């Protein structure tokens, strides 16, 4: 079996001589009865003698088939995985989806089933032979990053009632057919004498051949022959979802002792330990300098490591200078180091035990994912088996991490480039990959730039001959001059290149390689290589006192024998841009702990400066106020220090508009639960002897008075975040109504979507949320939302509308004209694992910036959003001026044109409508009308 490529949802199982595997074949498709157990939406299933893996027949399917069975094998217990062989006949990857339901899934919804109470998964298949492997245990309900909203238990493997498997070729894939065969249940066992433990939450997916250890698994309790010295909280265990079934989950063993009964007394045992250092949420990465493992009770250090002073920041900078390319093995480039096994020997005690205590000098730095023990007497067998476990995890990761080439840009090569390199000018929204053509030839047009505005140009180069390759320099050819004697200094021109990184979607780690950070060319050691396209990004900051007119400049690009002067022009307009009455920004403005410790307030200053430079006038993020009870005089005790400092820095950076408190700034920590009164609030009621509403009002009154005295920016406070089920929504409404009654000055809102025409109890509860909150930030939104907002006097905001120039530009203008008041975009740096590697966490790293050792590195996404935000400002400036001059022909025409834009772009149409002008045309049209009005 191990000769074929495998793609697996959770685990690619490789048969090897020393791994004992029990297999129960369920369907071999030798008879029509096997196929009839399934319903096929495309009705494409036919028997075939091709790509058979068991017996003499397989089942041939269309590439986009969706198969459902309501009569699956009911009892999967006692096995590790349900597996299905799938051969992809084609030249591109195929995406897959899973739905698995048990009896509780149907009963909970009275026979209809519920999305949040079934298992929803995904996978990706490579061309050729694959095996989809579905774990029997650890099938969470809901989604990988959003589980347990209603029923808290996993899918019961003894009560399976439904299985759906869907296939969909990825964009650009040419898939002729799929061939499925050999549906089976499998179970592995470790060889005799080897003890293998998989550590994680009680609900974890257990690797075949391993024994599960949960936070409540205590050595000696209930007959446990291996476990912790004492039970720990369930939150000490996490399932990071990455990278394999064995390594993805772990338990924090900081200061804990793990004990196992072993067969040989007073003997040398070989130990194999894998840590998980990534973290499920931001800030949970292992930030240690030293960590160790000590044998108990003799206190001998059996393993230790010291990463030096840079150790706590390792998760930030480890891969900063790594740039993946198509064909690279990501396991070798990233993962083998992140999950490097630690090996050591330890002596068993006279009574046949091995006890080990784990510790580190940084929090969350002793999370253990897997642990293997075997005596020296079977060292060869143990070493061989462990090597196979390592190989199986590598194969599993590589099966899941399928490279998606993406849609190549055409090689639009200018005819004049026959001398060893191609020069082109792609669109700012083009993801220029290594294999792409460099874009269209340059037909120079001067980009309009308002006073004080930043304006960018992009070009790409692709060497075709070796003599045009080598280290790159890109320097500005002096100041920019205009015919009227004006000058823009060369120092105002910033030249960067697009550094590539991995990108993935939600619920899978299939990935592309595409432009990520924009990095200064100077000092980068960038090299041009034949057959690889490189994109460059040039930004000019126009002084506020610049003389209007057309300016010309160039960048001198050199590599090997290449010497090219790339020209650009700036048409400085005779006006600055207005700031719209609209908040736009990103979620998650914060500084990672190691940087904050090293640089103090300067790091936050730099971050806020970059946000302003890149067009944002608001944001969501920052510290919270700490509430710790009442003092002897009966006054709330609140710690405002962090927020006072933060607000002063925000004003210093030029922010004046309200901020949105999604996890800060200025929210009160410790007063109640997350969006609910919860146990925290009930405890305050009991401790203080007051109704919680009264406590809420008193605490927020003290907060209000301090904020006013300290000149804080206004804040809009989030009180809900996409509730999933009825109980969540009802509990949240309870808290919202307490705010309305006892602290009506607190400007509360939240992020979610409303279904006005559905009448289920859940949807009615969500409508109650809308009616209770002051404002609602909606992802999907319709005319109904705008109408109800107007009718009820509620503010309408939007979030997560895209990271394109259009979505921050013309689209945002149309939303503003329709009455929307703000938009926030996910995320400044959703850092679940390591920076500069986007496959190592529970969600994609949709970063707007990265923290480099030499300073903040903006991403190409942030640069595009800045261009869009300025397009928006052009339109708002035009609207404001045209409104003042609406009695003039030019004013009337401008308003009619802008209203046409508003009508062309429908509500929630955050992708460009067919036939709508490109972004540069939109800006040019606005600028031309502004000049007319002036």
XYZ file of N, CA and C in Angstrom, residues 494-686:
579
model
N 9.564 54.656 -1.904
C 9.861 53.400 -1.213
C 9.798 52.261 -2.229
N 10.881 51.477 -2.351
C 10.948 50.391 -3.329
C 10.989 49.053 -2.588
N 10.036 48.207 -2.874
C 9.937 46.907 -2.206
C 9.695 45.797 -3.219
N 9.906 44.565 -2.755
C 9.579 43.407 -3.585
C 8.574 42.548 -2.827
N 7.847 41.724 -3.564
C 6.843 40.848 -2.955
C 7.498 39.524 -2.590
N 7.558 39.260 -1.283
C 8.117 38.010 -0.767
C 6.978 37.001 -0.653
N 7.168 35.818 -1.194
C 6.087 34.834 -1.272
C 5.972 34.008 0.008
N 4.770 33.533 0.261
C 4.512 32.664 1.402
C 3.408 31.685 1.071
N 3.175 30.759 1.995
C 2.087 29.804 1.821
C 0.765 30.456 2.197
N -0.294 30.043 1.510
C -1.649 30.491 1.814
C -2.582 29.297 1.760
N -3.553 29.257 2.660
C -4.528 28.171 2.662
C -5.910 28.720 2.960
N -6.909 27.852 2.847
C -8.267 28.218 3.198
C -8.650 27.648 4.548
N -9.910 27.793 4.911
C -10.399 27.268 6.169
C -10.594 25.756 6.078
N -10.379 25.079 7.199
C -10.685 23.656 7.373
C -9.857 22.722 6.501
N -8.756 23.205 5.974
C -7.857 22.338 5.230
C -6.490 22.985 5.182
N -5.466 22.211 4.817
C -4.133 22.786 4.680
C -3.598 22.605 3.264
N -4.481 22.331 2.296
C -4.078 22.476 0.908
C -3.713 23.943 0.705
N -2.701 24.225 -0.081
C -2.143 25.574 -0.071
C -1.713 26.034 -1.456
N -1.580 27.337 -1.562
C -0.939 27.963 -2.709
C 0.321 28.674 -2.212
N 1.147 29.085 -3.132
C 2.289 29.949 -2.833
C 2.063 31.232 -3.609
N 2.021 32.349 -2.890
C 1.640 33.612 -3.520
C 2.295 34.767 -2.778
N 2.308 35.967 -3.376
C 2.898 37.136 -2.707
C 2.292 37.367 -1.334
N 3.157 37.708 -0.379
C 2.709 37.916 0.994
C 3.209 39.266 1.498
N 4.414 39.318 2.045
C 4.915 40.578 2.587
C 5.611 41.415 1.523
N 5.541 42.732 1.706
C 6.289 43.669 0.867
C 7.532 44.086 1.646
N 8.702 43.740 1.130
C 9.947 43.929 1.868
C 10.883 44.873 1.120
N 11.615 45.716 1.855
C 12.578 46.600 1.184
C 13.587 45.793 0.373
N 13.854 46.247 -0.839
C 14.863 45.558 -1.658
C 16.244 45.742 -1.044
N 16.504 46.934 -0.547
C 17.808 47.215 0.041
C 18.046 46.321 1.250
N 19.152 45.599 1.224
C 19.513 44.727 2.329
C 18.798 43.393 2.360
N 18.025 43.090 1.320
C 17.206 41.870 1.349
C 17.941 40.625 0.844
N 19.030 40.800 0.129
C 19.731 39.679 -0.522
C 18.849 38.971 -1.549
N 17.896 39.708 -2.100
C 17.032 39.161 -3.137
C 17.855 38.833 -4.377
N 17.526 37.702 -4.987
C 18.171 37.316 -6.247
C 17.106 37.029 -7.298
N 17.411 37.383 -8.535
C 16.572 36.989 -9.656
C 17.118 35.686 -10.222
N 16.181 34.783 -10.563
C 16.562 33.496 -11.131
C 15.795 33.278 -12.420
N 16.421 32.618 -13.356
C 15.790 32.356 -14.648
C 14.526 31.522 -14.449
N 13.467 31.943 -15.137
C 12.214 31.204 -15.075
C 11.358 31.510 -13.869
N 11.761 32.496 -13.052
C 10.973 32.888 -11.889
C 10.604 34.369 -11.998
N 9.316 34.642 -11.857
C 8.841 36.017 -11.958
C 8.852 36.682 -10.587
N 9.348 37.919 -10.556
C 9.397 38.695 -9.320
C 8.603 39.980 -9.487
N 7.782 40.281 -8.472
C 6.977 41.503 -8.494
C 7.603 42.544 -7.572
N 7.579 43.803 -8.007
C 8.104 44.925 -7.229
C 6.981 45.933 -6.997
N 7.102 46.667 -5.904
C 6.053 47.602 -5.490
C 6.727 48.909 -5.107
N 6.412 49.986 -5.834
C 7.022 51.296 -5.619
C 5.944 52.246 -5.096
N 6.219 52.908 -3.958
C 5.244 53.805 -3.349
C 5.842 55.194 -3.174
N 5.094 56.185 -3.631
C 5.514 57.586 -3.517
C 4.612 58.282 -2.501
N 5.227 58.946 -1.522
C 4.477 59.764 -0.566
C 4.534 61.213 -1.027
N 3.393 61.736 -1.424
C 3.328 63.110 -1.939
C 3.263 64.087 -0.763
N 4.181 65.034 -0.687
C 4.125 66.012 0.412
C 2.823 66.811 0.371
N 2.373 67.251 1.540
C 1.133 68.024 1.611
C 1.275 69.387 0.937
N 2.529 69.859 0.853
C 2.738 71.159 0.225
C 3.320 71.040 -1.178
N 3.170 69.867 -1.793
C 3.714 69.678 -3.149
C 3.009 70.591 -4.150
N 3.741 71.015 -5.163
C 3.167 71.853 -6.213
C 2.413 70.950 -7.195
N 1.128 71.209 -7.468
C 0.382 70.365 -8.406
C 1.068 70.319 -9.770
N 0.939 69.166 -10.416
C 1.533 68.994 -11.728
C 1.967 67.557 -11.947
N 2.517 67.302 -13.140
C 2.943 65.950 -13.496
C 4.428 65.778 -13.196
N 4.724 64.714 -12.446
C 6.097 64.407 -12.036
C 6.513 63.077 -12.657
N 7.769 63.012 -13.029
C 8.300 61.781 -13.599
C 9.456 61.250 -12.777
N 9.566 59.942 -12.687
C 10.671 59.321 -11.980
C 10.922 57.931 -12.525
N 11.970 57.278 -12.012
C 12.271 55.921 -12.451
C 13.033 55.190 -11.363
N 12.941 53.872 -11.447
C 13.694 52.974 -10.574
C 14.684 52.210 -11.439
N 15.939 52.179 -11.004
C 16.980 51.474 -11.745
C 17.111 50.063 -11.170
N 16.690 49.065 -11.967
C 16.714 47.666 -11.559
C 17.917 46.983 -12.196
N 18.753 46.340 -11.350
C 19.949 45.659 -11.857
C 20.072 44.269 -11.245
N 20.472 43.313 -12.088
C 20.770 41.943 -11.640
C 21.604 41.291 -12.736
N 22.793 40.795 -12.389
C 23.678 40.261 -13.422
C 23.943 41.317 -14.470
N 23.708 40.982 -15.736
C 23.898 41.941 -16.830
C 22.656 42.774 -17.100
N 21.580 42.522 -16.357
C 20.363 43.302 -16.549
C 20.535 44.703 -15.970
N 20.111 45.713 -16.749
C 20.092 47.099 -16.279
C 18.888 47.772 -16.918
N 17.830 47.948 -16.119
C 16.564 48.449 -16.654
C 16.085 49.630 -15.817
N 15.734 50.720 -16.496
C 15.137 51.875 -15.829
C 13.618 51.793 -16.011
N 12.915 51.574 -14.914
C 11.460 51.428 -14.949
C 10.840 52.780 -14.612
N 10.124 53.347 -15.561
C 9.580 54.699 -15.410
C 8.191 54.693 -14.775
N 7.882 55.759 -14.055
C 6.548 55.956 -13.510
C 6.280 57.452 -13.415
N 4.996 57.815 -13.343
C 4.629 59.223 -13.268
C 3.570 59.470 -12.221
N 3.646 60.620 -11.574
C 2.686 61.020 -10.547
C 2.054 62.339 -10.969
N 0.743 62.344 -11.073
C 0.001 63.553 -11.425
C -0.577 64.139 -10.130
N 0.146 65.080 -9.536
C -0.248 65.642 -8.236
C -1.441 66.569 -8.433
N -2.519 66.265 -7.714
C -3.761 67.014 -7.825
C -3.729 68.261 -6.924
N -4.537 69.241 -7.246
C -4.503 70.499 -6.464
C -5.413 70.457 -5.233
N -5.532 69.290 -4.579
C -6.419 69.193 -3.422
C -5.985 68.012 -2.548
N -6.272 68.073 -1.244
C -6.150 66.897 -0.386
C -7.465 66.103 -0.435
N -7.480 64.933 0.163
C -8.690 64.111 0.202
C -9.412 64.283 1.536
N -10.736 64.282 1.481
C -11.536 64.369 2.700
C -11.500 63.035 3.447
N -11.648 63.109 4.756
C -11.783 61.900 5.563
C -13.269 61.572 5.678
N -13.690 60.385 5.254
C -15.122 60.069 5.264
C -15.666 59.913 6.673
N -16.948 60.173 6.810
C -17.657 59.939 8.061
C -17.993 58.449 8.129
N -16.944 57.650 8.279
C -17.053 56.195 8.142
C -15.801 55.601 8.767
N -15.939 54.584 9.601
C -14.771 53.945 10.212
C -14.365 52.738 9.380
N -13.079 52.664 9.075
C -12.569 51.497 8.343
C -11.245 51.079 8.973
N -11.081 49.797 9.129
C -9.858 49.308 9.754
C -9.836 47.798 9.822
N -9.017 47.285 10.725
C -8.825 45.835 10.839
C -9.023 45.411 12.290
N -9.340 44.135 12.445
C -9.420 43.534 13.764
C -8.010 43.201 14.269
N -7.869 43.204 15.598
C -6.693 42.583 16.212
C -5.451 43.433 16.290
N -5.579 44.735 16.524
C -4.392 45.572 16.673
C -3.751 45.270 18.030
N -2.606 44.601 17.993
C -1.892 44.258 19.221
C -0.425 44.019 18.876
N 0.405 43.988 19.895
C 1.838 43.724 19.740
C 2.153 42.398 20.424
N 2.774 41.443 19.739
C 3.139 40.185 20.396
C 4.018 40.427 21.615
N 3.830 39.583 22.617
C 4.470 39.790 23.907
C 5.992 39.978 23.842
N 6.750 39.145 23.114
C 8.204 39.355 23.103
C 8.608 40.726 22.558
N 7.856 41.228 21.572
C 8.175 42.539 21.001
C 7.801 43.641 21.983
N 6.650 43.488 22.632
C 6.237 44.486 23.623
C 7.230 44.549 24.774
N 7.745 43.391 25.189
C 8.715 43.373 26.277
C 10.026 44.021 25.853
N 10.410 43.836 24.601
C 11.689 44.367 24.131
C 11.621 45.848 23.768
N 10.475 46.305 23.229
C 10.415 47.660 22.682
C 9.448 48.582 23.403
N 8.647 48.048 24.309
C 7.714 48.888 25.050
C 6.736 49.609 24.141
N 6.441 50.867 24.484
C 5.441 51.641 23.746
C 5.848 51.922 22.304
N 7.147 51.876 22.017
C 7.589 52.187 20.653
C 7.016 51.205 19.638
N 6.830 49.951 20.040
C 6.281 48.959 19.111
C 4.844 49.313 18.738
N 4.037 49.673 19.730
C 2.660 50.059 19.438
C 2.615 51.365 18.637
N 3.516 52.281 18.928
C 3.582 53.518 18.127
C 3.797 53.178 16.653
N 4.757 52.295 16.392
C 5.040 51.914 15.012
C 3.829 51.259 14.366
N 3.156 50.397 15.097
C 2.012 49.697 14.535
C 0.885 50.665 14.188
N 0.571 51.570 15.093
C -0.490 52.544 14.830
C -0.100 53.484 13.698
N 1.181 53.843 13.621
C 1.655 54.682 12.511
C 1.440 53.967 11.181
N 1.801 52.691 11.123
C 1.632 51.930 9.880
C 0.162 51.841 9.499
N -0.710 51.628 10.463
C -2.139 51.572 10.170
C -2.633 52.883 9.542
N -2.168 54.004 10.076
C -2.557 55.298 9.509
C -1.953 55.486 8.111
N -0.673 55.164 7.969
C -0.032 55.307 6.660
C -0.724 54.464 5.601
N -1.273 53.346 6.010
C -1.940 52.460 5.062
C -3.454 52.656 5.038
N -3.892 53.872 5.372
C -5.246 54.292 5.055
C -6.323 53.995 6.059
N -5.996 53.341 7.191
C -7.030 52.996 8.151
C -7.297 54.180 9.094
N -8.559 54.440 9.378
C -8.894 55.541 10.291
C -9.540 55.051 11.585
N -9.638 53.725 11.730
C -10.158 53.121 12.945
C -9.585 51.702 13.017
N -9.937 50.975 14.066
C -9.473 49.592 14.203
C -10.207 48.942 15.353
N -9.980 47.665 15.510
C -10.507 46.923 16.645
C -9.348 46.213 17.315
N -9.193 46.434 18.614
C -8.107 45.797 19.353
C -7.591 46.717 20.432
N -6.731 46.172 21.269
C -6.165 46.949 22.353
C -6.446 46.303 23.699
N -5.948 46.897 24.773
C -6.101 46.303 26.107
C -7.485 46.549 26.696
N -7.786 45.817 27.753
C -9.045 45.956 28.475
C -8.801 46.584 29.847
N -9.879 47.068 30.431
C -9.870 47.542 31.811
C -10.090 46.332 32.723
N -9.339 46.247 33.820
C -9.460 45.122 34.745
C -10.367 45.510 35.913
N -11.403 44.715 36.146
C -12.302 44.918 37.284
C -12.004 43.862 38.345
N -11.815 44.301 39.592
C -11.451 43.356 40.652
C -12.345 43.460 41.878
N -13.500 44.102 41.740
C -14.422 44.173 42.863
C -14.650 45.602 43.343
N -15.041 45.748 44.606
C -15.331 47.056 45.202
C -14.354 47.319 46.343
N -14.041 48.597 46.559
C -13.154 48.944 47.674
C -13.963 49.122 48.963
N -13.269 49.494 50.028
C -13.922 49.625 51.339
C -14.989 50.702 51.348
N -14.842 51.687 50.436
C -15.830 52.771 50.366
C -17.011 52.421 49.475
N -17.020 51.194 48.933
C -18.121 50.770 48.075
C -18.018 51.245 46.650
N -16.798 51.573 46.190
C -16.582 52.030 44.811
C -15.942 50.912 43.982
N -16.324 50.795 42.712
C -15.694 49.774 41.866
C -14.182 50.006 41.741
N -13.430 48.927 41.789
C -11.982 48.985 41.621
C -11.664 48.598 40.181
N -11.169 49.557 39.407
C -10.890 49.368 37.983
C -9.463 49.812 37.689
N -8.744 49.004 36.930
C -7.379 49.346 36.543
C -7.409 49.886 35.111
N -7.227 51.201 34.987
C -7.317 51.875 33.686
C -5.959 52.105 33.041
N -4.864 51.766 33.716
C -3.541 52.220 33.289
C -3.226 51.831 31.852
N -3.432 50.568 31.491
C -3.063 50.106 30.149
C -3.880 50.814 29.077
N -5.179 51.005 29.329
C -6.041 51.641 28.331
C -5.734 53.135 28.221
N -5.430 53.792 29.333
C -5.047 55.204 29.281
C -3.841 55.394 28.357
N -2.835 54.573 28.542
C -1.633 54.679 27.718
C -1.955 54.396 26.256
N -2.760 53.365 26.028
C -3.111 52.967 24.666
C -3.882 54.073 23.951
N -4.850 54.660 24.613
C -5.646 55.719 23.989
C -4.780 56.936 23.656
N -3.825 57.241 24.526
C -2.924 58.364 24.245
C -2.089 58.076 23.005
N -1.627 56.838 22.847
C -0.844 56.467 21.664
C -1.706 56.535 20.404
N -2.959 56.115 20.507
C -3.844 56.158 19.337
C -4.080 57.597 18.891
N -4.301 58.509 19.829
C -4.477 59.919 19.465
C -3.183 60.486 18.898
N -2.064 60.122 19.484
C -0.771 60.589 18.990
C -0.561 60.176 17.532
N -1.046 58.983 17.166
C -0.897 58.491 15.794
C -1.871 59.144 14.826
N -2.844 59.905 15.336
C -3.774 60.611 14.459
C -5.154 60.009 14.375
N -5.454 59.004 15.193
C -6.798 58.429 15.176
C -7.746 59.348 15.941
N -8.898 59.593 15.358
C -9.896 60.464 15.988
C -11.285 59.829 16.012
N -11.502 58.821 15.211
C -12.831 58.227 15.107
C -13.042 57.159 16.176
N -14.281 56.751 16.382
C -14.537 55.688 17.355
C -13.808 54.399 16.981
N -13.444 53.644 18.007
C -12.834 52.327 17.849
C -13.876 51.261 18.164
N -13.626 50.057 17.698
C -14.580 48.966 17.945
C -13.923 47.948 18.873
N -14.583 47.671 19.987
C -13.998 46.839 21.041
C -14.395 45.386 20.861
N -13.774 44.712 19.920
C -13.876 43.254 19.812
C -12.664 42.707 20.565
N -12.842 42.421 21.859
C -11.715 42.053 22.700
C -10.879 43.255 23.088
N -11.438 44.417 23.247
C -10.722 45.649 23.544
C -10.941 46.610 22.402
N -10.623 47.883 22.585
C -10.028 48.507 23.764
C -11.092 49.011 24.735
N -10.754 48.985 25.998
C -11.610 49.597 26.992
C -12.721 48.741 27.534
N -12.909 47.514 26.998
C -13.904 46.633 27.582
C -13.503 46.253 28.996
N -14.471 45.850 29.795
C -14.189 45.555 31.203
C -14.006 44.049 31.372
N -12.810 43.672 31.736
C -12.456 42.263 31.918
C -12.722 41.861 33.365
N -13.387 40.727 33.544
C -13.635 40.221 34.882
C -14.988 40.587 35.456
N -15.825 41.284 34.676
C -17.142 41.691 35.169
C -18.192 40.623 34.894
N -18.135 40.041 33.709
C -19.089 38.980 33.354
C -18.432 38.053 32.346
N -19.157 37.027 31.917
C -18.610 36.088 30.956
C -18.501 36.700 29.572
N -18.094 35.889 28.605
C -17.931 36.360 27.232
C -19.301 36.473 26.568
N -19.816 37.689 26.480
C -21.113 38.014 25.882
C -22.306 37.514 26.712
N -22.068 36.955 27.887
C -23.148 36.476 28.752
C -22.840 36.876 30.191
N -23.884 36.883 31.030
C -23.645 37.124 32.451
C -22.755 36.028 32.994
N -23.152 34.794 32.750
C -22.319 33.645 33.056
C -21.996 33.469 34.531
N -21.132 32.522 34.790
C -20.727 32.210 36.156
C -20.007 33.376 36.804
N -19.219 34.116 36.008
C -18.478 35.261 36.554
C -19.441 36.292 37.129
N -20.462 36.665 36.346
C -21.436 37.648 36.823
C -22.236 37.154 38.009
N -22.657 35.880 37.985
C -23.423 35.327 39.104
C -22.586 35.330 40.390
N -21.301 35.056 40.245
C -20.427 35.077 41.427
C -20.358 36.471 42.049
N -20.317 37.525 41.186
C -20.301 38.881 41.733
C -21.602 39.181 42.470
N -22.725 38.708 41.951
C -24.001 38.887 42.645
C -23.937 38.323 44.062
N -23.429 37.103 44.161
C -23.362 36.451 45.466
C -22.358 37.141 46.384
